[in-house]
Amino acid sequence: MSARNNILPSGFKSPALLSGMSEDTPILVGLSGGADSSALLHMLSVYREKCGAKIYAAHVNHGIRGAEADRDEEFCREYAGSLGVEIFVLRADVPALAKERGESVETAARALRYSYFEQIMRENNIPILATAHNANDNLETVIFNIARGSGLSGVCGIPECRRTDHGVVIRPILSMEKREIIEYCRDNAISFVTDSTNIDTDYTRNLIRAEIIPVIQRINSGAVKNAIRMSESLREDMLCLDNMADELIERQADRSSIGLQSFSSAPASVANRALIKLYGELTGGKT
């Protein structure tokens, strides 16, 4: 299976550009079987044809939806195979894990996924993990973080690239709207599965997706793309503030004895960041 005319959509960003690594660097793709990750794996199979990068997929059966979860697992195995992509699969009992840890099922599932992905990356020398977060996901994240009182980092939304212990996580289709991804699937005859829990508004993100974002789009139909631009702009501001905080720290001759004068004369947003960074250095990140 290959994309029609092997043409990648304009919203797809090169893994090499996002990661800063060579075009033939191996990539692991988080594959749920939904439209987003199925489209991403397809795009990366086209990228592989052009650049020679080895592509792998990883799927986690969370043990939440019974037969439907098993269906998704089988779909992912068959779909990856049809693209000539090696797939890793983990079966787990996330509800039991969440109960044991005292976490929500969503939180436990996410932690398990990324732990498994990093294990695969470490054991197979794969430095790039690609996830299928899109522009709609970014707006959901921004709204969720605002609602719970986040600072600037939360309003920045989802980053296109972030470092991990074993490489980088990239989001090649972060600037694409959900409707554009569905169109790509349709144009390239890509099948996908639908998670029935996505319509359950007891989950916060589903509630935001189903009821809040449609209202925002009635106010401005370009809200999803606008949020991506806002996030990019705010991330540049945050980087500037972080760099200023680093410079303030560097001016401290003794990290264990803070020069109160220099901190009090710095803008509050810079001084606060510097204090948080210093605290992390001195305590090893422990609270």
mmCIF file of C-alpha atoms in Angstrom:
data_model
loop_
_atom_site.group_PDB
_atom_site.id
_atom_site.type_symbol
_atom_site.label_atom_id
_atom_site.label_comp_id
_atom_site.label_asym_id
_atom_site.label_seq_id
_atom_site.Cartn_x
_atom_site.Cartn_y
_atom_site.Cartn_z
ATOM 1 C CA MET A 1 0.000 0.000 0.000
ATOM 2 C CA SER A 2 1.331 3.470 -0.819
ATOM 3 C CA ALA A 3 -0.019 7.003 -1.004
ATOM 4 C CA ARG A 4 -1.521 8.100 -4.283
ATOM 5 C CA ASN A 5 1.387 9.433 -6.375
ATOM 6 C CA ASN A 6 3.530 9.202 -3.217
ATOM 7 C CA ILE A 7 2.618 12.798 -2.376
ATOM 8 C CA LEU A 8 2.893 13.859 1.242
ATOM 9 C CA PRO A 9 0.383 16.470 2.453
ATOM 10 C CA SER A 10 1.572 20.039 2.940
ATOM 11 C CA GLY A 11 0.886 19.812 6.676
ATOM 12 C CA PHE A 12 3.329 16.923 7.148
ATOM 13 C CA LYS A 13 6.673 18.012 8.581
ATOM 14 C CA SER A 14 9.838 16.070 7.900
ATOM 15 C CA PRO A 15 11.133 13.959 10.810
ATOM 16 C CA ALA A 16 14.645 15.092 9.881
ATOM 17 C CA LEU A 17 13.602 18.735 10.190
ATOM 18 C CA LEU A 18 11.810 18.208 13.517
ATOM 19 C CA SER A 19 14.455 15.991 15.114
ATOM 20 C CA GLY A 20 17.600 17.533 13.656
ATOM 21 C CA MET A 21 18.760 14.027 12.696
ATOM 22 C CA SER A 22 19.565 12.544 9.306
ATOM 23 C CA GLU A 23 16.753 11.552 6.934
ATOM 24 C CA ASP A 24 17.536 7.838 7.223
ATOM 25 C CA THR A 25 17.304 7.762 11.039
ATOM 26 C CA PRO A 26 14.993 4.930 12.264
ATOM 27 C CA ILE A 27 11.559 6.006 13.515
ATOM 28 C CA LEU A 28 9.094 4.333 15.875
ATOM 29 C CA VAL A 29 5.431 5.242 15.360
ATOM 30 C CA GLY A 30 2.808 5.015 18.096
ATOM 31 C CA LEU A 31 -0.052 3.217 16.344
ATOM 32 C CA SER A 32 -3.519 3.058 17.906
ATOM 33 C CA GLY A 33 -5.339 2.146 14.705
ATOM 34 C CA GLY A 34 -7.336 5.380 14.656
ATOM 35 C CA ALA A 35 -7.429 7.765 11.714
ATOM 36 C CA ASP A 36 -4.570 9.965 12.963
ATOM 37 C CA SER A 37 -1.968 7.292 13.653
ATOM 38 C CA SER A 38 -2.998 5.221 10.616
ATOM 39 C CA ALA A 39 -2.534 8.269 8.397
ATOM 40 C CA LEU A 40 0.810 9.078 10.037
ATOM 41 C CA LEU A 41 2.148 5.557 9.538
ATOM 42 C CA HIS A 42 1.094 5.751 5.895
ATOM 43 C CA MET A 43 2.826 9.110 5.442
ATOM 44 C CA LEU A 44 5.985 7.793 7.059
ATOM 45 C CA SER A 45 5.941 4.764 4.753
ATOM 46 C CA VAL A 46 6.011 7.272 1.880
ATOM 47 C CA TYR A 47 8.794 9.178 3.643
ATOM 48 C CA ARG A 48 10.674 5.864 3.937
ATOM 49 C CA GLU A 49 10.444 5.359 0.175
ATOM 50 C CA LYS A 50 11.932 8.793 -0.401
ATOM 51 C CA CYS A 51 14.571 8.842 2.379
ATOM 52 C CA GLY A 52 15.305 5.236 3.290
ATOM 53 C CA ALA A 53 14.390 5.594 6.974
ATOM 54 C CA LYS A 54 13.514 2.322 8.735
ATOM 55 C CA ILE A 55 9.992 2.591 10.160
ATOM 56 C CA TYR A 56 8.643 0.596 13.107
ATOM 57 C CA ALA A 57 5.237 0.674 14.804
ATOM 58 C CA ALA A 58 4.173 0.053 18.397
ATOM 59 C CA HIS A 59 0.671 -0.693 19.653
ATOM 60 C CA VAL A 60 -0.579 -1.009 23.231
ATOM 61 C CA ASN A 61 -3.691 -3.043 23.975
ATOM 62 C CA HIS A 62 -4.756 -1.400 27.238
ATOM 63 C CA GLY A 63 -7.234 -4.130 28.159
ATOM 64 C CA ILE A 64 -9.993 -1.553 28.620
ATOM 65 C CA ARG A 65 -12.498 -2.312 25.856
ATOM 66 C CA GLY A 66 -12.471 -6.099 25.678
ATOM 67 C CA ALA A 67 -13.206 -7.469 22.206
ATOM 68 C CA GLU A 68 -12.984 -4.001 20.666
ATOM 69 C CA ALA A 69 -9.423 -3.576 21.972
ATOM 70 C CA ASP A 70 -8.516 -6.990 20.553
ATOM 71 C CA ARG A 71 -10.008 -5.894 17.227
ATOM 72 C CA ASP A 72 -7.842 -2.763 17.258
ATOM 73 C CA GLU A 73 -4.745 -4.828 18.004
ATOM 74 C CA GLU A 74 -5.436 -7.196 15.125
ATOM 75 C CA PHE A 75 -6.111 -4.260 12.802
ATOM 76 C CA CYS A 76 -2.776 -2.670 13.722
ATOM 77 C CA ARG A 77 -0.899 -5.915 13.144
ATOM 78 C CA GLU A 78 -2.470 -6.349 9.705
ATOM 79 C CA TYR A 79 -2.142 -2.696 8.720
ATOM 80 C CA ALA A 80 1.525 -2.470 9.681
ATOM 81 C CA GLY A 81 2.166 -5.717 7.834
ATOM 82 C CA SER A 82 0.495 -4.360 4.699
ATOM 83 C CA LEU A 83 2.974 -1.465 4.732
ATOM 84 C CA GLY A 84 5.963 -3.701 5.389
ATOM 85 C CA VAL A 85 6.422 -2.218 8.871
ATOM 86 C CA GLU A 86 7.603 -4.282 11.834
ATOM 87 C CA ILE A 87 5.240 -3.865 14.782
ATOM 88 C CA PHE A 88 5.711 -4.293 18.537
ATOM 89 C CA VAL A 89 2.615 -5.045 20.639
ATOM 90 C CA LEU A 90 2.066 -4.864 24.397
ATOM 91 C CA ARG A 91 -1.024 -6.279 26.117
ATOM 92 C CA ALA A 92 -1.767 -4.860 29.571
ATOM 93 C CA ASP A 93 -4.477 -4.469 32.200
ATOM 94 C CA VAL A 94 -4.527 -0.695 32.562
ATOM 95 C CA PRO A 95 -7.628 -0.486 34.814
ATOM 96 C CA ALA A 96 -5.888 -2.726 37.349
ATOM 97 C CA LEU A 97 -2.666 -0.721 36.996
ATOM 98 C CA ALA A 98 -4.532 2.554 37.523
ATOM 99 C CA LYS A 99 -6.200 1.197 40.652
ATOM 100 C CA GLU A 100 -2.885 -0.031 42.012
ATOM 101 C CA ARG A 101 -1.252 3.370 41.459
ATOM 102 C CA GLY A 102 -4.239 5.455 42.516
ATOM 103 C CA GLU A 103 -4.322 7.172 39.125
ATOM 104 C CA SER A 104 -6.987 7.800 36.509
ATOM 105 C CA VAL A 105 -7.181 5.253 33.702
ATOM 106 C CA GLU A 106 -6.145 7.994 31.232
ATOM 107 C CA THR A 107 -3.025 8.864 33.233
ATOM 108 C CA ALA A 108 -2.002 5.234 33.739
ATOM 109 C CA ALA A 109 -2.547 4.427 30.065
ATOM 110 C CA ARG A 110 -0.410 7.333 28.887
ATOM 111 C CA ALA A 111 2.419 6.508 31.295
ATOM 112 C CA LEU A 112 2.370 2.865 30.196
ATOM 113 C CA ARG A 113 2.454 3.764 26.504
ATOM 114 C CA TYR A 114 5.432 6.071 26.761
ATOM 115 C CA SER A 115 7.300 3.696 29.039
ATOM 116 C CA TYR A 116 6.802 0.921 26.487
ATOM 117 C CA PHE A 117 7.793 3.160 23.585
ATOM 118 C CA GLU A 118 11.011 4.184 25.340
ATOM 119 C CA GLN A 119 11.796 0.550 26.099
ATOM 120 C CA ILE A 120 11.488 -0.300 22.404
ATOM 121 C CA MET A 121 13.624 2.693 21.440
ATOM 122 C CA ARG A 122 16.324 1.725 23.936
ATOM 123 C CA GLU A 123 16.409 -1.966 23.039
ATOM 124 C CA ASN A 124 16.340 -1.430 19.266
ATOM 125 C CA ASN A 125 18.445 1.716 18.940
ATOM 126 C CA ILE A 126 15.582 3.812 17.556
ATOM 127 C CA PRO A 127 16.181 7.487 18.416
ATOM 128 C CA ILE A 128 12.913 8.978 17.111
ATOM 129 C CA LEU A 129 9.357 8.407 18.316
ATOM 130 C CA ALA A 130 6.612 9.853 16.100
ATOM 131 C CA THR A 131 3.151 10.391 17.547
ATOM 132 C CA ALA A 132 0.011 11.426 15.665
ATOM 133 C CA HIS A 133 -1.052 14.470 17.680
ATOM 134 C CA ASN A 134 -2.821 16.985 15.459
ATOM 135 C CA ALA A 135 -3.980 20.613 15.591
ATOM 136 C CA ASN A 136 -7.293 19.680 17.216
ATOM 137 C CA ASP A 137 -5.407 17.824 19.960
ATOM 138 C CA ASN A 138 -3.335 20.941 20.532
ATOM 139 C CA LEU A 139 -6.408 23.139 21.047
ATOM 140 C CA GLU A 140 -7.909 20.530 23.398
ATOM 141 C CA THR A 141 -4.686 20.593 25.422
ATOM 142 C CA VAL A 142 -4.610 24.392 25.599
ATOM 143 C CA ILE A 143 -8.238 24.527 26.794
ATOM 144 C CA PHE A 144 -7.660 21.747 29.324
ATOM 145 C CA ASN A 145 -4.580 23.464 30.731
ATOM 146 C CA ILE A 146 -6.314 26.845 30.970
ATOM 147 C CA ALA A 147 -9.203 25.234 32.838
ATOM 148 C CA ARG A 148 -6.896 23.738 35.455
ATOM 149 C CA GLY A 149 -4.894 26.944 35.925
ATOM 150 C CA SER A 150 -1.711 26.275 33.994
ATOM 151 C CA GLY A 151 1.092 28.751 33.440
ATOM 152 C CA LEU A 152 2.716 29.716 30.166
ATOM 153 C CA SER A 153 4.083 26.237 29.437
ATOM 154 C CA GLY A 154 0.570 24.758 29.496
ATOM 155 C CA VAL A 155 -0.884 27.416 27.214
ATOM 156 C CA CYS A 156 1.930 26.664 24.758
ATOM 157 C CA GLY A 157 0.137 23.397 24.019
ATOM 158 C CA ILE A 158 1.824 20.382 22.464
ATOM 159 C CA PRO A 159 5.425 20.846 21.268
ATOM 160 C CA GLU A 160 6.429 19.596 17.827
ATOM 161 C CA CYS A 161 9.545 18.036 19.327
ATOM 162 C CA ARG A 162 10.729 17.191 22.832
ATOM 163 C CA ARG A 163 13.771 15.358 24.181
ATOM 164 C CA THR A 164 13.565 12.093 26.109
ATOM 165 C CA ASP A 165 16.141 9.908 27.838
ATOM 166 C CA HIS A 166 16.551 7.829 24.684
ATOM 167 C CA GLY A 167 15.957 10.265 21.819
ATOM 168 C CA VAL A 168 13.232 12.651 20.726
ATOM 169 C CA VAL A 169 9.457 12.641 20.358
ATOM 170 C CA ILE A 170 8.207 14.354 17.216
ATOM 171 C CA ARG A 171 4.697 15.248 15.959
ATOM 172 C CA PRO A 172 4.909 15.435 12.142
ATOM 173 C CA ILE A 173 1.187 16.179 11.646
ATOM 174 C CA LEU A 174 0.658 18.575 14.563
ATOM 175 C CA SER A 175 -0.268 21.436 12.216
ATOM 176 C CA MET A 176 -2.908 19.360 10.373
ATOM 177 C CA GLU A 177 -6.559 19.585 11.383
ATOM 178 C CA LYS A 178 -8.564 16.429 12.001
ATOM 179 C CA ARG A 179 -10.637 17.040 8.880
ATOM 180 C CA GLU A 180 -7.465 17.203 6.764
ATOM 181 C CA ILE A 181 -6.306 13.873 8.171
ATOM 182 C CA ILE A 182 -9.662 12.251 7.431
ATOM 183 C CA GLU A 183 -9.425 13.603 3.887
ATOM 184 C CA TYR A 184 -5.957 12.087 3.537
ATOM 185 C CA CYS A 185 -7.295 8.718 4.677
ATOM 186 C CA ARG A 186 -10.139 8.939 2.195
ATOM 187 C CA ASP A 187 -7.936 10.009 -0.713
ATOM 188 C CA ASN A 188 -5.479 7.173 -0.065
ATOM 189 C CA ALA A 189 -8.040 4.475 0.803
ATOM 190 C CA ILE A 190 -6.654 4.110 4.334
ATOM 191 C CA SER A 191 -8.814 2.097 6.702
ATOM 192 C CA PHE A 192 -8.884 2.834 10.430
ATOM 193 C CA VAL A 193 -10.758 1.839 13.571
ATOM 194 C CA THR A 194 -12.783 4.012 15.932
ATOM 195 C CA ASP A 195 -12.440 3.862 19.704
ATOM 196 C CA SER A 196 -15.950 3.781 21.179
ATOM 197 C CA THR A 197 -14.750 5.545 24.341
ATOM 198 C CA ASN A 198 -14.000 8.661 22.261
ATOM 199 C CA ILE A 199 -17.662 9.645 22.535
ATOM 200 C CA ASP A 200 -17.794 9.178 26.305
ATOM 201 C CA THR A 201 -17.912 12.723 27.695
ATOM 202 C CA ASP A 202 -17.129 11.488 31.187
ATOM 203 C CA TYR A 203 -13.543 11.802 29.926
ATOM 204 C CA THR A 204 -12.467 15.459 30.137
ATOM 205 C CA ARG A 205 -10.783 15.622 26.741
ATOM 206 C CA ASN A 206 -13.785 14.039 25.049
ATOM 207 C CA LEU A 207 -16.014 16.663 26.648
ATOM 208 C CA ILE A 208 -13.761 19.430 25.352
ATOM 209 C CA ARG A 209 -13.694 17.841 21.898
ATOM 210 C CA ALA A 210 -17.430 17.220 21.661
ATOM 211 C CA GLU A 211 -18.918 20.288 23.306
ATOM 212 C CA ILE A 212 -16.413 23.104 23.782
ATOM 213 C CA ILE A 213 -14.386 23.195 20.560
ATOM 214 C CA PRO A 214 -17.503 23.238 18.302
ATOM 215 C CA VAL A 215 -18.709 26.352 20.147
ATOM 216 C CA ILE A 216 -15.300 28.010 19.743
ATOM 217 C CA GLN A 217 -15.356 27.191 16.025
ATOM 218 C CA ARG A 218 -18.756 28.853 15.750
ATOM 219 C CA ILE A 219 -17.075 31.991 17.060
ATOM 220 C CA ASN A 220 -14.123 31.599 14.678
ATOM 221 C CA SER A 221 -13.925 28.769 12.151
ATOM 222 C CA GLY A 222 -10.138 29.108 12.073
ATOM 223 C CA ALA A 223 -9.710 28.550 15.815
ATOM 224 C CA VAL A 224 -7.857 25.232 15.480
ATOM 225 C CA LYS A 225 -5.166 26.637 13.171
ATOM 226 C CA ASN A 226 -5.033 29.883 15.134
ATOM 227 C CA ALA A 227 -4.258 27.941 18.305
ATOM 228 C CA ILE A 228 -1.267 26.313 16.573
ATOM 229 C CA ARG A 229 0.095 29.753 15.639
ATOM 230 C CA MET A 230 -0.515 31.013 19.167
ATOM 231 C CA SER A 231 1.296 28.012 20.645
ATOM 232 C CA GLU A 232 4.290 28.518 18.364
ATOM 233 C CA SER A 233 4.500 32.207 19.276
ATOM 234 C CA LEU A 234 4.158 31.591 23.008
ATOM 235 C CA ARG A 235 6.770 28.832 22.895
ATOM 236 C CA GLU A 236 9.257 31.338 21.468
ATOM 237 C CA ASP A 237 8.412 33.717 24.326
ATOM 238 C CA MET A 238 8.865 30.931 26.863
ATOM 239 C CA LEU A 239 12.253 30.023 25.373
ATOM 240 C CA CYS A 240 13.334 33.652 25.660
ATOM 241 C CA LEU A 241 12.292 33.796 29.327
ATOM 242 C CA ASP A 242 14.028 30.489 30.049
ATOM 243 C CA ASN A 243 17.242 31.772 28.458
ATOM 244 C CA MET A 244 17.053 34.937 30.565
ATOM 245 C CA ALA A 245 16.568 32.787 33.673
ATOM 246 C CA ASP A 246 19.634 30.723 32.741
ATOM 247 C CA GLU A 247 21.684 33.906 32.374
ATOM 248 C CA LEU A 248 20.496 35.085 35.789
ATOM 249 C CA ILE A 249 21.570 31.783 37.333
ATOM 250 C CA GLU A 250 24.966 31.936 35.656
ATOM 251 C CA ARG A 251 25.596 35.244 37.381
ATOM 252 C CA GLN A 252 25.362 33.531 40.775
ATOM 253 C CA ALA A 253 28.893 32.803 41.956
ATOM 254 C CA ASP A 254 27.641 30.309 44.552
ATOM 255 C CA ARG A 255 24.577 28.277 43.542
ATOM 256 C CA SER A 256 23.844 27.447 47.199
ATOM 257 C CA SER A 257 23.806 31.136 48.192
ATOM 258 C CA ILE A 258 21.411 33.220 46.112
ATOM 259 C CA GLY A 259 22.207 36.854 45.446
ATOM 260 C CA LEU A 260 18.900 38.423 46.487
ATOM 261 C CA GLN A 261 19.723 41.781 44.934
ATOM 262 C CA SER A 262 20.118 40.405 41.430
ATOM 263 C CA PHE A 263 16.961 38.328 41.762
ATOM 264 C CA SER A 264 14.859 41.172 43.154
ATOM 265 C CA SER A 265 15.912 43.459 40.303
ATOM 266 C CA ALA A 266 15.003 40.885 37.625
ATOM 267 C CA PRO A 267 11.485 40.712 36.123
ATOM 268 C CA ALA A 268 9.278 38.449 38.229
ATOM 269 C CA SER A 269 8.719 35.967 35.391
ATOM 270 C CA VAL A 270 12.495 35.571 34.974
ATOM 271 C CA ALA A 271 13.293 35.405 38.696
ATOM 272 C CA ASN A 272 10.578 32.811 39.322
ATOM 273 C CA ARG A 273 11.923 30.597 36.559
ATOM 274 C CA ALA A 274 15.464 30.936 37.859
ATOM 275 C CA LEU A 275 14.402 29.987 41.379
ATOM 276 C CA ILE A 276 12.548 26.922 40.125
ATOM 277 C CA LYS A 277 15.581 25.854 38.089
ATOM 278 C CA LEU A 278 17.929 26.381 41.039
ATOM 279 C CA TYR A 279 15.643 24.459 43.335
ATOM 280 C CA GLY A 280 15.632 21.584 40.865
ATOM 281 C CA GLU A 281 19.432 21.613 40.671
ATOM 282 C CA LEU A 282 19.890 21.648 44.439
ATOM 283 C CA THR A 283 17.274 18.983 45.223
ATOM 284 C CA GLY A 284 17.642 16.774 42.178
ATOM 285 C CA GLY A 285 14.051 17.574 41.278
ATOM 286 C CA LYS A 286 12.690 16.238 44.566
ATOM 287 C CA THR A 287 9.958 18.127 46.402
#
